[in-house]
PDB file of C-alpha atoms in Angstrom:
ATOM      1  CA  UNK A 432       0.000   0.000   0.000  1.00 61.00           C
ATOM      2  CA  UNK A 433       1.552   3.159  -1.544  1.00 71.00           C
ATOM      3  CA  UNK A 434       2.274   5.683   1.642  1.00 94.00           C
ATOM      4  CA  UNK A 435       4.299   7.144   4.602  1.00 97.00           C
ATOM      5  CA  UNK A 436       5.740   4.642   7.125  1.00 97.00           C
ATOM      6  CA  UNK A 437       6.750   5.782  10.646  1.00 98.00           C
ATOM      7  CA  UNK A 438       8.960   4.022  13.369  1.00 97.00           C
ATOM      8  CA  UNK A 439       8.745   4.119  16.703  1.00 97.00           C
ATOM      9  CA  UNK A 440       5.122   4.689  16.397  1.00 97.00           C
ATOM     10  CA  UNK A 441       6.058   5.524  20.207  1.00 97.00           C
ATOM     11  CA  UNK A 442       8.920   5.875  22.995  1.00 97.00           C
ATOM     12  CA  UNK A 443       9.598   7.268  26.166  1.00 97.00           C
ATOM     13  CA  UNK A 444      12.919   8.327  26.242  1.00 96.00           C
ATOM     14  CA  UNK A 445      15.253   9.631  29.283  1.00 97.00           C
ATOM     15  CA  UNK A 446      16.586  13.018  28.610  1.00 98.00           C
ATOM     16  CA  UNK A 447      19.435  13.539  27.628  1.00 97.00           C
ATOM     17  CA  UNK A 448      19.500  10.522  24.768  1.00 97.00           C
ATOM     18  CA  UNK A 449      19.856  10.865  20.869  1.00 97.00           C
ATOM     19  CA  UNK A 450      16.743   9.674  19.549  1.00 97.00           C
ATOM     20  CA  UNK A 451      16.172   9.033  15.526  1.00 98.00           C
ATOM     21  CA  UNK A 452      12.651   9.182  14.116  1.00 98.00           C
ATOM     22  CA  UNK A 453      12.440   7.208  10.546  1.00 98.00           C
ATOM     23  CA  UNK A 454      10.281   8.407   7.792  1.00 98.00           C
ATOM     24  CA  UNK A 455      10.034   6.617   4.685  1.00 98.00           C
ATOM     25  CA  UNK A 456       7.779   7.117   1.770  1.00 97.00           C
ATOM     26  CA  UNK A 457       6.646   5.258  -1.501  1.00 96.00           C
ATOM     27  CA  UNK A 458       5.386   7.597  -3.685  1.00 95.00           C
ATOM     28  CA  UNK A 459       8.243   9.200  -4.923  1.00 95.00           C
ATOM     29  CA  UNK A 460       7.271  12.712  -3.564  1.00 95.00           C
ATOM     30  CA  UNK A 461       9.783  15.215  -4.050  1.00 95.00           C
ATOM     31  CA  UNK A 462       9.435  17.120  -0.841  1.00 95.00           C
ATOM     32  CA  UNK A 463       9.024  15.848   2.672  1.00 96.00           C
ATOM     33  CA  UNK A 464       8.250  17.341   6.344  1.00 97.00           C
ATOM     34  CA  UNK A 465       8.898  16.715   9.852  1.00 98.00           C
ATOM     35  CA  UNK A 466       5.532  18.411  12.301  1.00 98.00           C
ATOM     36  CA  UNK A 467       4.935  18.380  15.438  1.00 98.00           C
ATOM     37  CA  UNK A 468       1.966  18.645  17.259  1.00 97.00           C
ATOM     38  CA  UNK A 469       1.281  19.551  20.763  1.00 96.00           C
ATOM     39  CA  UNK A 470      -1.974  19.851  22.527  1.00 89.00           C
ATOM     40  CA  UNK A 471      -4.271  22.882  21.338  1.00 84.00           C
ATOM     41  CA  UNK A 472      -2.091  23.710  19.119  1.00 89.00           C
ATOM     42  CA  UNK A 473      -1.866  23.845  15.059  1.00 90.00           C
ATOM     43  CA  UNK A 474       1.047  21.458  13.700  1.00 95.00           C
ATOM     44  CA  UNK A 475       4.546  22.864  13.463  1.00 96.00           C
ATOM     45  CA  UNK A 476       6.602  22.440  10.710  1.00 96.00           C
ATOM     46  CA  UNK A 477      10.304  21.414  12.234  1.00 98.00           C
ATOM     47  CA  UNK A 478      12.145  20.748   8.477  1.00 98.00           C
ATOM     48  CA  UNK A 479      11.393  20.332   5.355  1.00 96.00           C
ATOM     49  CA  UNK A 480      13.667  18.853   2.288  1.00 96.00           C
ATOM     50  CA  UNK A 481      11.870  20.213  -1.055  1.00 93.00           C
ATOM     51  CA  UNK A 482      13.844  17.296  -2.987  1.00 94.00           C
ATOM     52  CA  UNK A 483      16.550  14.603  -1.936  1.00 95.00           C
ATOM     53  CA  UNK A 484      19.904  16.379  -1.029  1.00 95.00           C
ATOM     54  CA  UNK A 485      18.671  19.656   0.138  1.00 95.00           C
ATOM     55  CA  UNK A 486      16.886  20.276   3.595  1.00 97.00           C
ATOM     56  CA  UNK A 487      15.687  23.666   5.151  1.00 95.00           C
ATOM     57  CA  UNK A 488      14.569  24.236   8.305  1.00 96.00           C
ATOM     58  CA  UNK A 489      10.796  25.189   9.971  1.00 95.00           C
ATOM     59  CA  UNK A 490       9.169  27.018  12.188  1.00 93.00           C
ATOM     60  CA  UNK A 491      10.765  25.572  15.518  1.00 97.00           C
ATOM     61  CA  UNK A 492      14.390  23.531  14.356  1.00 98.00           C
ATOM     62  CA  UNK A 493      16.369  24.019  17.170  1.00 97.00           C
ATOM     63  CA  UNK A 494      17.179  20.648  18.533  1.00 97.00           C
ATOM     64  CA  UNK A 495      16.226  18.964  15.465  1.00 98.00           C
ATOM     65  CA  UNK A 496      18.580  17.835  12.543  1.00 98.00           C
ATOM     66  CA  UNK A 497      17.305  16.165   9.150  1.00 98.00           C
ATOM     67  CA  UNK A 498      18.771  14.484   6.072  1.00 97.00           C
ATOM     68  CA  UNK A 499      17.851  13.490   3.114  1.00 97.00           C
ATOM     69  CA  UNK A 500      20.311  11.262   1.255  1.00 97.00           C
ATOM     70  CA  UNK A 501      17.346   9.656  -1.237  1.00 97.00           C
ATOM     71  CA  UNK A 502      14.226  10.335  -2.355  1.00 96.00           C
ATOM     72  CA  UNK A 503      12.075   8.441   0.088  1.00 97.00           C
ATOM     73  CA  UNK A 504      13.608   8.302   3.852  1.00 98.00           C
ATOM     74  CA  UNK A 505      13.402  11.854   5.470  1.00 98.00           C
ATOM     75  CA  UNK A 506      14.857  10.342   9.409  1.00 98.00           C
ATOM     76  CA  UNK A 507      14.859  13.246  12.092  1.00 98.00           C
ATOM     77  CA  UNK A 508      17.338  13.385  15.086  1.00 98.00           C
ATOM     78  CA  UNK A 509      17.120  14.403  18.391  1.00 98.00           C
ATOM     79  CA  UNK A 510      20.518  14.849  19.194  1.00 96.00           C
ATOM     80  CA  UNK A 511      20.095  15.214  22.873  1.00 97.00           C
ATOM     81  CA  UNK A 512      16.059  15.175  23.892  1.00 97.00           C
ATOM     82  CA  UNK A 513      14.756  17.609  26.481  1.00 98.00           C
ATOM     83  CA  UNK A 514      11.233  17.422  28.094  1.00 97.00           C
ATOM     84  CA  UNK A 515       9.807  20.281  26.096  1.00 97.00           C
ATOM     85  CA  UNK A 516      10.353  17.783  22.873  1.00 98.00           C
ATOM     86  CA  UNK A 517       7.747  15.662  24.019  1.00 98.00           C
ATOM     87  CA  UNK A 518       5.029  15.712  21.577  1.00 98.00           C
ATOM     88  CA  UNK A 519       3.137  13.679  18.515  1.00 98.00           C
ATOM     89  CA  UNK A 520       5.754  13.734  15.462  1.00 98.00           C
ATOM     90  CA  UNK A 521       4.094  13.577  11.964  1.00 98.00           C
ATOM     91  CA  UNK A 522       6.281  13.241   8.772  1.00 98.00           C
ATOM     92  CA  UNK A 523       4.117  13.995   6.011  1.00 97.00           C
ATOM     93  CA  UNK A 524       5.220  13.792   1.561  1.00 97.00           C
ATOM     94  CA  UNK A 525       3.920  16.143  -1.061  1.00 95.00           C
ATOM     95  CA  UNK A 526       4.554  15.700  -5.084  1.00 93.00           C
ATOM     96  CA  UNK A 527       6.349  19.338  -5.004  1.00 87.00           C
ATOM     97  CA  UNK A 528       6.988  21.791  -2.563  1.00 81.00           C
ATOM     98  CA  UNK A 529       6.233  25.549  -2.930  1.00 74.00           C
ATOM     99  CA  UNK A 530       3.411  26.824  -5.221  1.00 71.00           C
ATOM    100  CA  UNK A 531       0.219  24.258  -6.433  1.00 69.00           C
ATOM    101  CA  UNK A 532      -2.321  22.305  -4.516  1.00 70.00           C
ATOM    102  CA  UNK A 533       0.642  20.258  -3.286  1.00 84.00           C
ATOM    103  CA  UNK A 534      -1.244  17.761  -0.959  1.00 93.00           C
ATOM    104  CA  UNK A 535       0.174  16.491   1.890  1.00 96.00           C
ATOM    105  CA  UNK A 536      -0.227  12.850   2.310  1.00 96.00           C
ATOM    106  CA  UNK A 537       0.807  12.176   6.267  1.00 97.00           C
ATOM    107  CA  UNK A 538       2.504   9.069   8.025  1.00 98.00           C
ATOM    108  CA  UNK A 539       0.775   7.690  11.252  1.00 97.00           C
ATOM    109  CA  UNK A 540       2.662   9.998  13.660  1.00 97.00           C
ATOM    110  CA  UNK A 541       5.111   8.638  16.603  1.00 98.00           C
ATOM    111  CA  UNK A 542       4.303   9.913  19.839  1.00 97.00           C
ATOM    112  CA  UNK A 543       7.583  10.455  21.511  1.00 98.00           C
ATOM    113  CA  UNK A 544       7.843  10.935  25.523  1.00 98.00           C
ATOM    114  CA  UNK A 545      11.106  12.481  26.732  1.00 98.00           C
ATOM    115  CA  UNK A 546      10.988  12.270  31.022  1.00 96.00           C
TER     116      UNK A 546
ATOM    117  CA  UNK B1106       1.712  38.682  12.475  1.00 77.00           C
ATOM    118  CA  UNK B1107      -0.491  35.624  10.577  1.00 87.00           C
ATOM    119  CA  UNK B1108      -3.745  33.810  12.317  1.00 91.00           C
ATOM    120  CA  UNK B1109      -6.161  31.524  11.724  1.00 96.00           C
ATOM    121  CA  UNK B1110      -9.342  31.673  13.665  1.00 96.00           C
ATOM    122  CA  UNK B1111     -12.357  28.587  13.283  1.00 97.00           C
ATOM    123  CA  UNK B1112     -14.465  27.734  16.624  1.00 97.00           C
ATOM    124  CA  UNK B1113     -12.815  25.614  19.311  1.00 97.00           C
ATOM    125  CA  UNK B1114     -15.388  23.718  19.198  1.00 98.00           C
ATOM    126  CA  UNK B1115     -18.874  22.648  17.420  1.00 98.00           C
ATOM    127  CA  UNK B1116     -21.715  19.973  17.801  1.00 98.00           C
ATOM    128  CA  UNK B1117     -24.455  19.062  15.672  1.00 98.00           C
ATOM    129  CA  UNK B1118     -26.613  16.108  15.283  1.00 97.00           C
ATOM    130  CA  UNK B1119     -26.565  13.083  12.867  1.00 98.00           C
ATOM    131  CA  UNK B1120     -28.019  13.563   9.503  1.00 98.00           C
ATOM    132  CA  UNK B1121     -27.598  17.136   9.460  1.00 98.00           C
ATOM    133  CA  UNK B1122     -25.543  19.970   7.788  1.00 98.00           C
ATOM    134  CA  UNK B1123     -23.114  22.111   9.469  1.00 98.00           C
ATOM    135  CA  UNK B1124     -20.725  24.931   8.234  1.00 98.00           C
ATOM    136  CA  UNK B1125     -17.302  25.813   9.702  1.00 98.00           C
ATOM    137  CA  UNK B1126     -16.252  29.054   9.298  1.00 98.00           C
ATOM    138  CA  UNK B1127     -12.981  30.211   8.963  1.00 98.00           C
ATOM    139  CA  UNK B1128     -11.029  33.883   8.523  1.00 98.00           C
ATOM    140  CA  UNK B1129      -7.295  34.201   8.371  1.00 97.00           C
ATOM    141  CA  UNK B1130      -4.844  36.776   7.814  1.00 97.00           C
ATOM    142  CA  UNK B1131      -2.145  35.647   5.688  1.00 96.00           C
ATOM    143  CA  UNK B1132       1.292  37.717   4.244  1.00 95.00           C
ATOM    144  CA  UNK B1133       0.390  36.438   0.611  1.00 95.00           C
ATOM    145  CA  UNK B1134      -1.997  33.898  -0.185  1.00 95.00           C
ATOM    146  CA  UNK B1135      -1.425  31.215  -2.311  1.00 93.00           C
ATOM    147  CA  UNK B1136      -4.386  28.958  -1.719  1.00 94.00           C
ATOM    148  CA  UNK B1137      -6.532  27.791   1.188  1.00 96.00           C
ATOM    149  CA  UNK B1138      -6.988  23.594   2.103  1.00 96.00           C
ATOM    150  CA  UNK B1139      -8.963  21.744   4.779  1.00 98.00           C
ATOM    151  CA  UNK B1140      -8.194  18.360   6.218  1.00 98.00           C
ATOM    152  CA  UNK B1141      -9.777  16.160   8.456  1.00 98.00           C
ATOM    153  CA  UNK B1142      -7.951  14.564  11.824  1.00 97.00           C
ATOM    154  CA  UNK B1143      -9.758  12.251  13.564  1.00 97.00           C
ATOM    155  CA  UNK B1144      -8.390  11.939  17.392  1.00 94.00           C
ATOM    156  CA  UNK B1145      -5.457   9.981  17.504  1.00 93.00           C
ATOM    157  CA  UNK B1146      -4.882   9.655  13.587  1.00 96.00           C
ATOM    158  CA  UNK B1147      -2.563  12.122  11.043  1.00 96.00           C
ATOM    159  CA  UNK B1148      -4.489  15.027   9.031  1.00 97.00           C
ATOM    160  CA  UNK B1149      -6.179  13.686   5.767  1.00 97.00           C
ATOM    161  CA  UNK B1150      -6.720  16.192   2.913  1.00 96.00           C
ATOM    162  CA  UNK B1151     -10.200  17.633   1.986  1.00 97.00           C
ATOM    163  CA  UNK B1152     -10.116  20.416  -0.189  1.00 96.00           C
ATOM    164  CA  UNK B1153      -8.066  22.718  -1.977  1.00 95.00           C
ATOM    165  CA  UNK B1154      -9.736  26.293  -2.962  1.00 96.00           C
ATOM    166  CA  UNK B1155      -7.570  28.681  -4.713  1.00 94.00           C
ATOM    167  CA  UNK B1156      -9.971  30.787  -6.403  1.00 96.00           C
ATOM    168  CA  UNK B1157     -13.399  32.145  -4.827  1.00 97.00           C
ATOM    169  CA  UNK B1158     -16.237  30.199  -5.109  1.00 97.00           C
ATOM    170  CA  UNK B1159     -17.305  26.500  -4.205  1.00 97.00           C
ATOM    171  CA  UNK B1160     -15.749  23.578  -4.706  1.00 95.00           C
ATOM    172  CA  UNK B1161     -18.058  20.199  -4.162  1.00 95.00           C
ATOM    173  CA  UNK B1162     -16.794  16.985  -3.163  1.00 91.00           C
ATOM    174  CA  UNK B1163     -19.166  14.960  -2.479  1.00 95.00           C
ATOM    175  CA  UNK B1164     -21.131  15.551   1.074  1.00 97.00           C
ATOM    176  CA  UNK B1165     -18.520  17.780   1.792  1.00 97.00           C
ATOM    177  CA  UNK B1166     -17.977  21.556  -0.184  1.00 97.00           C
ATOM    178  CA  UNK B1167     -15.345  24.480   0.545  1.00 98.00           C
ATOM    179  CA  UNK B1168     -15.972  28.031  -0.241  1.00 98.00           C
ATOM    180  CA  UNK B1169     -13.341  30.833  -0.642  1.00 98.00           C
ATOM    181  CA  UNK B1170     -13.474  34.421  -0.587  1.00 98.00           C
ATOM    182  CA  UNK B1171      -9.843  35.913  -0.807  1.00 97.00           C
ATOM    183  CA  UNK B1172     -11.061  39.486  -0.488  1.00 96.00           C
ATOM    184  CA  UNK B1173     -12.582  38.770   2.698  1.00 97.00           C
ATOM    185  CA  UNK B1174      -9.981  36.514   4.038  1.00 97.00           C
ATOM    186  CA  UNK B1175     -12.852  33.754   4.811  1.00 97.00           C
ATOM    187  CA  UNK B1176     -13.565  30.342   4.070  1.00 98.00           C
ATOM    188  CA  UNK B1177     -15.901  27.865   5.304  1.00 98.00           C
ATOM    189  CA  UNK B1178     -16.376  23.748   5.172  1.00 98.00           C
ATOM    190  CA  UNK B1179     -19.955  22.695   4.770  1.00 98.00           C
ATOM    191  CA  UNK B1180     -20.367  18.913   5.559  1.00 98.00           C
ATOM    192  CA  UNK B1181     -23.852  17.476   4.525  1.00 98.00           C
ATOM    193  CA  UNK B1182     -26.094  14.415   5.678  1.00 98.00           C
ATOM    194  CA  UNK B1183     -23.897  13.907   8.282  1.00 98.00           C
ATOM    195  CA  UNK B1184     -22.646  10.541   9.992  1.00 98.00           C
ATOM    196  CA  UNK B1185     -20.855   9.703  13.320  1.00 98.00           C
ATOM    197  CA  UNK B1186     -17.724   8.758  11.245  1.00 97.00           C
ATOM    198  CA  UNK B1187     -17.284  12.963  11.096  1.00 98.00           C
ATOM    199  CA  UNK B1188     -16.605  13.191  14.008  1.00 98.00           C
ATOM    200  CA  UNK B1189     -13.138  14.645  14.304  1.00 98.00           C
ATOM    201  CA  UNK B1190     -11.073  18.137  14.175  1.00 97.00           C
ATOM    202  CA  UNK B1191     -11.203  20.234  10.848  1.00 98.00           C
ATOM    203  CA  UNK B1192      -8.144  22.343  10.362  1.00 98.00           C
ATOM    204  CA  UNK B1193      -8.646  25.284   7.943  1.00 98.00           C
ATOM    205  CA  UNK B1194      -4.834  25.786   6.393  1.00 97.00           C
ATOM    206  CA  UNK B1195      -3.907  28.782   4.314  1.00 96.00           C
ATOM    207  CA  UNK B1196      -0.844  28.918   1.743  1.00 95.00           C
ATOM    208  CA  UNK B1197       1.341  32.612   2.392  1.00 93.00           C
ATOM    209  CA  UNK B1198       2.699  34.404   0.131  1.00 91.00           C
ATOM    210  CA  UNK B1199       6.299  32.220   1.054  1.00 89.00           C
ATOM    211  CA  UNK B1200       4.323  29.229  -0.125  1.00 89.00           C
ATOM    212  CA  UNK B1201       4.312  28.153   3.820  1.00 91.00           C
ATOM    213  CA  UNK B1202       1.224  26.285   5.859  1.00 93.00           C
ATOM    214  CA  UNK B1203      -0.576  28.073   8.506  1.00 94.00           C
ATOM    215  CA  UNK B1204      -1.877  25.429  10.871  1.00 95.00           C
ATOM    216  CA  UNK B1205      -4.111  26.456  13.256  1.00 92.00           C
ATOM    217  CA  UNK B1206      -5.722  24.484  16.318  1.00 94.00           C
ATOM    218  CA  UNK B1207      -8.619  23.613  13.809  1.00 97.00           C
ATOM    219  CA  UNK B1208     -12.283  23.118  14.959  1.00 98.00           C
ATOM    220  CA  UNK B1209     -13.799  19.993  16.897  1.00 97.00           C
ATOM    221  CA  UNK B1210     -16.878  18.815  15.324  1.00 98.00           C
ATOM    222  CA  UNK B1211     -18.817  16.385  17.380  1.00 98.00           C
ATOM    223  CA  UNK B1212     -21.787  14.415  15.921  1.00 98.00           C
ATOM    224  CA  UNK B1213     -24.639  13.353  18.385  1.00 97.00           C
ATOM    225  CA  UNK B1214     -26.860  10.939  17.053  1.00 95.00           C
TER     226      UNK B1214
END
């Protein structure tokens, strides 16, 4: 089934540890996301990568790193997780990035706890 | 500064129609979607509206007026499966998605 696979779909993590969320899509979208979403709030966009090789970052990247070394695996880091990092991750594929109806077709989320 | 602003929250009853409004204030505009997140699960994609008017999909339609800054979902005949947050997300001028905290509709049979 063509579509965005997520692993850990979740983990409690001490602080402190690096932590690598995997993303991998089928589609053969160009550009990829990392969000986050926290409680009441809208999702936040963390980094992007608008095709493989390039990456930019989001709204809120501090703590974050990305890569993209192919066209479908978009993995984001936690170098060294804090408490505040806790949250529902999303990694999410569109055909393009920028201008167009560029739909975003999401992964299942993992739900990361950092105590 | 950029905002979205829907109701927190809405209820209406099975088999009915309801309309979620939504205004924003964008730098730019580049088009306006909605998707659907049912609690628990990722955002799934509605609707796109780029240019004013309507756009019908089924039991659900989007409107757009970009002069007003206003959009609205209007979800028809509807079923407990609806149940779930609606997140009204404008395109800026950068080509960047506002999210907002979206609206929870609950269905009561």
């Amino acid at each position: 089934i063509a579509g965005i696979t997520q692993a850990p779909t979740s983990q409690i993590l001490a602080a402190g540890r690096r932590m690598t969320l995997r993303c991998t899509q089928d589609m053969r979208h160009n550009a990829m996301y990392w969000y986050r979403q926290d409680l009441g709030l809208g999702l936040r966009l963390i980094h992007y990568s608008n095709t493989a090789g390039t990456t930019g970052k989001g709204e809120v990247p501090d703590g974050y790193s990305v890569s993209r070394a192919n066209t479908d695996d978009f993995p984001l880091t936690l170098a060294s997780a804090v408490p505040s990092q806790t949250s529902v991750y999303f990694c999410a594929s569109s055909p393009e990035g920028g201008a167009g109806a560029n739909v975003l077709t999401f992964g299942a989320g993992s739900r990361l706890t950092v105590l | 500064g950029q905002n979205i602003d829907q109701p927190t929250e809405m209820t209406a009853t099975e088999g009915a129609i309801v309309q979620i409004n939504c205004t924003y204030q964008t730098s730019g505009f580049n088009g306006l979607f909605w998707y659907q997140q049912h609690a628990g699960e990722a955002p799934t994609f509605l609707s796109y509206n780029v240019l004013d008017g309507l756009e019908e999909k089924g039991r659900f339609s989007s409107f757009l007026s970009r002069s007003k800054g206003y959009s609205y979902l209007l979800l028809k005949e509807l079923q407990m499966k609806d149940s779930a947050s609606y997140l009204c997300v404008p395109k800026d001028g950068n080509y960047q998605l506002i999210w907002g905290a979206g609206t929870k509709l609950i269905i009561k049979p």
